[in-house]
mmCIF file with all atom_site columns, C-alpha atoms and ligand atoms in Angstrom:
data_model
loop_
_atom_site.group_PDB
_atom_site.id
_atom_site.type_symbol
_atom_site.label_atom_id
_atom_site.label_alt_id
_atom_site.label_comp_id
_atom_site.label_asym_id
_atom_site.label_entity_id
_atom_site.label_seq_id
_atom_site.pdbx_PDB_ins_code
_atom_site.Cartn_x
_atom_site.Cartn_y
_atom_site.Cartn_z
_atom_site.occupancy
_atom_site.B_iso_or_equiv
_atom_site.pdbx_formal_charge
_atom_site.auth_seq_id
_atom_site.auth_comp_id
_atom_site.auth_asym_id
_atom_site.auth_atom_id
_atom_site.pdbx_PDB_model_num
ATOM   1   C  CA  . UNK A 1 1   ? 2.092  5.817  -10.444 1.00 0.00 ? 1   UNK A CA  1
ATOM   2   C  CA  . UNK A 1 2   ? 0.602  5.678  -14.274 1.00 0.00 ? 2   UNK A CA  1
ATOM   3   C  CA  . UNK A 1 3   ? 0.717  9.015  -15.518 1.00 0.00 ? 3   UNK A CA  1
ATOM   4   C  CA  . UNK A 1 4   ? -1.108 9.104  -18.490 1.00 0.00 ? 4   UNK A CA  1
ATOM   5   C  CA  . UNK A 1 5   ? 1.092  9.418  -21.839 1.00 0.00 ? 5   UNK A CA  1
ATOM   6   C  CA  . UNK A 1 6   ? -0.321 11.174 -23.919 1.00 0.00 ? 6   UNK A CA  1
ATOM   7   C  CA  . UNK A 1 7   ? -0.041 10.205 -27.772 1.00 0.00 ? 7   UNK A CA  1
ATOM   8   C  CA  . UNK A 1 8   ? 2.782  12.044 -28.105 1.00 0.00 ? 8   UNK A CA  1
ATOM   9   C  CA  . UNK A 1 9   ? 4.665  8.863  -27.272 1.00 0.00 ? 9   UNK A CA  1
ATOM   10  C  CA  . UNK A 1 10  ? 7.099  7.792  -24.514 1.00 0.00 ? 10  UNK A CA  1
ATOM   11  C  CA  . UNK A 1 11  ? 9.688  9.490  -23.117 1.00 0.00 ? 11  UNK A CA  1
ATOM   12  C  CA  . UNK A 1 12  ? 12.035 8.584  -25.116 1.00 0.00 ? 12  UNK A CA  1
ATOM   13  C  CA  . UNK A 1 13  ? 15.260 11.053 -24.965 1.00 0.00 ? 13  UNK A CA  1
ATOM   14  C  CA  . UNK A 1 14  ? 16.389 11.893 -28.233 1.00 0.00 ? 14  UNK A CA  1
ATOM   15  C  CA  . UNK A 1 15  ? 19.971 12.535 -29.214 1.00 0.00 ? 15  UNK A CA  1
ATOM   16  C  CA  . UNK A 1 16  ? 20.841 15.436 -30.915 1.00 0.00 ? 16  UNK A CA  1
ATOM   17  C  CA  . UNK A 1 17  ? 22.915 18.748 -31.100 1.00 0.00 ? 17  UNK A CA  1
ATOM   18  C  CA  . UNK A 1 18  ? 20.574 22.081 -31.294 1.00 0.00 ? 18  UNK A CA  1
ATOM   19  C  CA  . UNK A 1 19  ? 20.984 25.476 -29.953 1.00 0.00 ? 19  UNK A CA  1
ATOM   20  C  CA  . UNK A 1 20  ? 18.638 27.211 -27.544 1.00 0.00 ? 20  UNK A CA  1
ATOM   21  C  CA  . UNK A 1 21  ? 16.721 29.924 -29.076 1.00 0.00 ? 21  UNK A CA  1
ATOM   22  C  CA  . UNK A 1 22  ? 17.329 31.515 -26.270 1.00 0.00 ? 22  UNK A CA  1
ATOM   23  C  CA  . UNK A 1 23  ? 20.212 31.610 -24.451 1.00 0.00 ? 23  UNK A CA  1
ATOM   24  C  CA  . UNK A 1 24  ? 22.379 29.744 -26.790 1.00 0.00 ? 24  UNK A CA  1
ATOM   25  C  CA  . UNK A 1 25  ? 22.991 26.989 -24.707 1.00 0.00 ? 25  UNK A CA  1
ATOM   26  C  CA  . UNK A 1 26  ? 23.845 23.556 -26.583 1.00 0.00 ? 26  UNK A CA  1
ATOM   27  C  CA  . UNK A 1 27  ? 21.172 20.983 -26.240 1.00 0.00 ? 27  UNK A CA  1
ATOM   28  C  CA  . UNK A 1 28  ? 21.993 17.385 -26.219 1.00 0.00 ? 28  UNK A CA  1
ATOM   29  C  CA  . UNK A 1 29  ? 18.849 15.502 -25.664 1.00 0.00 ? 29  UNK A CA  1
ATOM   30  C  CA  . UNK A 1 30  ? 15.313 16.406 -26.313 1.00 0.00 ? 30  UNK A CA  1
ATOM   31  C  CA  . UNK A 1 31  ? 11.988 14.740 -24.499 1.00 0.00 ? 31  UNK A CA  1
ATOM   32  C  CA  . UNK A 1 32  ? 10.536 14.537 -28.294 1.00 0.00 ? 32  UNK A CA  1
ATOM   33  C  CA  . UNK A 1 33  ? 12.006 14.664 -32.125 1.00 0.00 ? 33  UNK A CA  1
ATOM   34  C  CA  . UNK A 1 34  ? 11.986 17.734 -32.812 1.00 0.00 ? 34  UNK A CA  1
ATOM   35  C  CA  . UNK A 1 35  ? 10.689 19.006 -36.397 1.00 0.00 ? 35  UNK A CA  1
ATOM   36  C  CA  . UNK A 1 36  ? 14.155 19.741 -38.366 1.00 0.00 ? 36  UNK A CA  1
ATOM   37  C  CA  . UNK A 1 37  ? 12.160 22.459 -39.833 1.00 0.00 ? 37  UNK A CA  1
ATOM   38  C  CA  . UNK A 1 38  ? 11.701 24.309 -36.467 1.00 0.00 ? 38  UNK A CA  1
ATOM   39  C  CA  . UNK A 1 39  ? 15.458 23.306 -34.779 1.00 0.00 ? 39  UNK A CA  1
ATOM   40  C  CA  . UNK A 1 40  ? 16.144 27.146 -34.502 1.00 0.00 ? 40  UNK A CA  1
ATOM   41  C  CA  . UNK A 1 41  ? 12.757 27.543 -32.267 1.00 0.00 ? 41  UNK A CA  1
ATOM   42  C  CA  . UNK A 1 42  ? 14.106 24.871 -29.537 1.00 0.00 ? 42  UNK A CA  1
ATOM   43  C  CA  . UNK A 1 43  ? 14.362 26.024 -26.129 1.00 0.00 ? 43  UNK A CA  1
ATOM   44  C  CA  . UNK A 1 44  ? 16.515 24.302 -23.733 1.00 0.00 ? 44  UNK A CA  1
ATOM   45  C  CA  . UNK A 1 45  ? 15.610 22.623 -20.332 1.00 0.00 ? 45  UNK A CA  1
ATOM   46  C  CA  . UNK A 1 46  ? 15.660 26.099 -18.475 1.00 0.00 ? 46  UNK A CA  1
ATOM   47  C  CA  . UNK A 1 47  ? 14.243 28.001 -21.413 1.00 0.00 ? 47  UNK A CA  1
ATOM   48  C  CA  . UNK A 1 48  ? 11.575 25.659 -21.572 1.00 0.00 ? 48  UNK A CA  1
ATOM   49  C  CA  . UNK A 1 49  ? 10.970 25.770 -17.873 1.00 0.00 ? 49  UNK A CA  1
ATOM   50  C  CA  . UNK A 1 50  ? 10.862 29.349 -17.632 1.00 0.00 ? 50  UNK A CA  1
ATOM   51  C  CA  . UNK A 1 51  ? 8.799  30.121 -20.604 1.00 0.00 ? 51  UNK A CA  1
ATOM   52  C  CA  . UNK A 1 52  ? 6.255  27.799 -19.365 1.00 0.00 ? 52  UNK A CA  1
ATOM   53  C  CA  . UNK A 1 53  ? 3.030  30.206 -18.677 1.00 0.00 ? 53  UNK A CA  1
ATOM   54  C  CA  . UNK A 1 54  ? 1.762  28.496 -15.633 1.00 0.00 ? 54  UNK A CA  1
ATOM   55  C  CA  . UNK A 1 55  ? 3.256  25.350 -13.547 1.00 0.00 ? 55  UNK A CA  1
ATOM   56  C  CA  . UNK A 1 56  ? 0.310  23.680 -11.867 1.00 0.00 ? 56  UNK A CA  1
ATOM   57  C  CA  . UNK A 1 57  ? 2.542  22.762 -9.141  1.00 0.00 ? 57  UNK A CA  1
ATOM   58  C  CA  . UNK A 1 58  ? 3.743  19.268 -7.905  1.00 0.00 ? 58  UNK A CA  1
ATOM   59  C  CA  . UNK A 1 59  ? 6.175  17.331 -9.895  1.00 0.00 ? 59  UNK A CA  1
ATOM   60  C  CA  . UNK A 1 60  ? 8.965  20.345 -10.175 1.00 0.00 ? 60  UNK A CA  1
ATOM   61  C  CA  . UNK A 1 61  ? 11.465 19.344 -12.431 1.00 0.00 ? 61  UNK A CA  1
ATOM   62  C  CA  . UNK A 1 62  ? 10.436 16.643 -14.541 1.00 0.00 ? 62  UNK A CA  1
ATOM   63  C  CA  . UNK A 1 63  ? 10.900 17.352 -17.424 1.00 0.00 ? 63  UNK A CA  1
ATOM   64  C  CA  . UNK A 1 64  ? 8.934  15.556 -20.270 1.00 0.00 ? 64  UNK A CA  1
ATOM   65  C  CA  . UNK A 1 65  ? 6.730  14.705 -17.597 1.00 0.00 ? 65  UNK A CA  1
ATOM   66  C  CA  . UNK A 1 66  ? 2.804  15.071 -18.194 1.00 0.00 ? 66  UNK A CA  1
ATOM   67  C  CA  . UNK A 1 67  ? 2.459  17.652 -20.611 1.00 0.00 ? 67  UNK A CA  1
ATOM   68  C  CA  . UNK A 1 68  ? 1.014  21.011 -20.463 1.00 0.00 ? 68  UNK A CA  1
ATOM   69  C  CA  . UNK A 1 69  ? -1.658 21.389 -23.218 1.00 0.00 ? 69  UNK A CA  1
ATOM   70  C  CA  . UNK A 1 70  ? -1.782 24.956 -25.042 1.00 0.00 ? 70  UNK A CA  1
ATOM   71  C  CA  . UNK A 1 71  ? -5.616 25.907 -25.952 1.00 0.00 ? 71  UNK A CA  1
ATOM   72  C  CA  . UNK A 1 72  ? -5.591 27.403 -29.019 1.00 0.00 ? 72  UNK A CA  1
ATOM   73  C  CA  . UNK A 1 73  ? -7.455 27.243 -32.748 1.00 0.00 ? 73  UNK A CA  1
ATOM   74  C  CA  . UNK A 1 74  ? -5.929 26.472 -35.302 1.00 0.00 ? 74  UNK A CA  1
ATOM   75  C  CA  . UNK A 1 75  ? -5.770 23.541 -38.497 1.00 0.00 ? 75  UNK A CA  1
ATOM   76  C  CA  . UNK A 1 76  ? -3.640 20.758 -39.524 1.00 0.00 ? 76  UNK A CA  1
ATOM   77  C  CA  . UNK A 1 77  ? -1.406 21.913 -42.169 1.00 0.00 ? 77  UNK A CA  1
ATOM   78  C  CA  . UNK A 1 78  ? -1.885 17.765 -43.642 1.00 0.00 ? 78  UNK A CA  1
ATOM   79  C  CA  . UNK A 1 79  ? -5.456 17.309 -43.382 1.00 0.00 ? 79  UNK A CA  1
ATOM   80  C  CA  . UNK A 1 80  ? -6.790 20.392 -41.934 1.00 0.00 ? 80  UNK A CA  1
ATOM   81  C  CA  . UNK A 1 81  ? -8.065 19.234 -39.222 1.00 0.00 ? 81  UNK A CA  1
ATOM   82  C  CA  . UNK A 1 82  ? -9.463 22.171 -36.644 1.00 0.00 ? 82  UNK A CA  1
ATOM   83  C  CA  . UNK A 1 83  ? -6.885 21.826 -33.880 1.00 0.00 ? 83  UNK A CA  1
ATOM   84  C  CA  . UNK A 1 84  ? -7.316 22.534 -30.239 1.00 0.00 ? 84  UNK A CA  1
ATOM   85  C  CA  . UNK A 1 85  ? -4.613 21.955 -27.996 1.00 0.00 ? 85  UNK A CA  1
ATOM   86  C  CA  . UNK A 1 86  ? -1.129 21.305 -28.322 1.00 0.00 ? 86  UNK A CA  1
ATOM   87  C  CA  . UNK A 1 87  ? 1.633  20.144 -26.347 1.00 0.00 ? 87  UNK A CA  1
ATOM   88  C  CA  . UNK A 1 88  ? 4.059  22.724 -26.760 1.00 0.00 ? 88  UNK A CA  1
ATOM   89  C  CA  . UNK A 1 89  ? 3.245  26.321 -27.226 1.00 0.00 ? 89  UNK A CA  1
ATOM   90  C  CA  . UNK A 1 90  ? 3.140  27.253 -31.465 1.00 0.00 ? 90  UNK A CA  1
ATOM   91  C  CA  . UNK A 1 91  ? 5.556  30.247 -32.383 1.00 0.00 ? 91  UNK A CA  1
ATOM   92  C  CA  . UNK A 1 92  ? 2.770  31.998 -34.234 1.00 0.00 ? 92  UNK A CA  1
ATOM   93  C  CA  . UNK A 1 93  ? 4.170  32.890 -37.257 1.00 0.00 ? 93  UNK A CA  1
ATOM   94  C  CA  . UNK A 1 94  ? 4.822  29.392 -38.099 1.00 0.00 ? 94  UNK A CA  1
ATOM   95  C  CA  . UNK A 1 95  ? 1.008  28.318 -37.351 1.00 0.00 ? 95  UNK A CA  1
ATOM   96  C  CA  . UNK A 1 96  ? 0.722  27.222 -40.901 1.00 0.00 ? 96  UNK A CA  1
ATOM   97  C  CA  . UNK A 1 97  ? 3.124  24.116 -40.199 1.00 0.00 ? 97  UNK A CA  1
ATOM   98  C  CA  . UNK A 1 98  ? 1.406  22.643 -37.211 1.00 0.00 ? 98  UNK A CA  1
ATOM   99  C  CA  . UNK A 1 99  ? -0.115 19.119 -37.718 1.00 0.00 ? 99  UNK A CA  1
ATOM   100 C  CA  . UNK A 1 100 ? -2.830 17.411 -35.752 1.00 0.00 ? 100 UNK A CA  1
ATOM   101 C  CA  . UNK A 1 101 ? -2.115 14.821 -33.612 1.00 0.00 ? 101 UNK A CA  1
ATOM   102 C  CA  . UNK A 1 102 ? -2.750 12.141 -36.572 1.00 0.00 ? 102 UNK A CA  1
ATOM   103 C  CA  . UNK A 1 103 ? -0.685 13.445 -38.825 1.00 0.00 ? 103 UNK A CA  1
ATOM   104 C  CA  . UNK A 1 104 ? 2.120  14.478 -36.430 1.00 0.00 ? 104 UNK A CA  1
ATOM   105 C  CA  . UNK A 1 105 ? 2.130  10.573 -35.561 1.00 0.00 ? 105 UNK A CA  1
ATOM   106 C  CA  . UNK A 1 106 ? 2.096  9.627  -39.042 1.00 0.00 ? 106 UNK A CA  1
ATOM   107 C  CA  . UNK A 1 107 ? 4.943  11.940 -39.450 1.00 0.00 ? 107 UNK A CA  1
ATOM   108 C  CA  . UNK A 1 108 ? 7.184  10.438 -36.477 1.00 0.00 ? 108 UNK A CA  1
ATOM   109 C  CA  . UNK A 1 109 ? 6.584  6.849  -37.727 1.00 0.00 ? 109 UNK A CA  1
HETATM 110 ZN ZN1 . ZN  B 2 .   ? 18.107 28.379 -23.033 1.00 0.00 ? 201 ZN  B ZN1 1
HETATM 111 ZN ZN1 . ZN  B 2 .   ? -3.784 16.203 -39.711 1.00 0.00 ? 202 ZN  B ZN1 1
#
């Protein structure tokens, strides 16, 4: 059962204390660091889940699991960079942050 990882890393939980954006509930544990810049966008688990445009199915409930990629166009705010897809879906009024997936490694390092 390899599912393919993207480069995003492993699934590493980590540790935290954030806020849903949504419903307010506390988060404790996130599949991926989140950018301390963007900690008032994060969504918890059922958030996430339910915000999620289309679920192709299979797999329910893993979350973290293989990642939905979001099509899109836009540039690396680092190198600039045209960027395609992303794993998470961009809040669009903070476009100009986003980071390829280069320079979001770089950052995370
Ligand atoms: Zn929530
Ligand atoms: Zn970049």
């Amino acid at each position: 059962m390899a599912y393919e990882n993207n480069n995003f890393g492993e699934r590493t939980m980590h540790k935290g204390n954030w806020t849903c954006a949504d419903c307010g509930a506390s988060i404790t544990e996130l599949p991926f660091k989140p950018n301390p810049e963007r900690e008032n966008e994060l969504k918890c688990r059922d958030c996430h889940r339910k915000s999620a445009p289309k679920r192709s199915g299979g797999r329910g409930g893993s979350f973290g699991g293989p990642r939905e990629m979001f099509k899109g166009d836009w540039e690396c705010s680092k190198c600039n960079t045209a960027i395609t897809e992303l794993p998470f879906k961009p809040n669009p009024e903070r476009t100009d942050n986003l980071m390829c997936r280069d320079c979001f490694k770089a950052s995370r390092a």
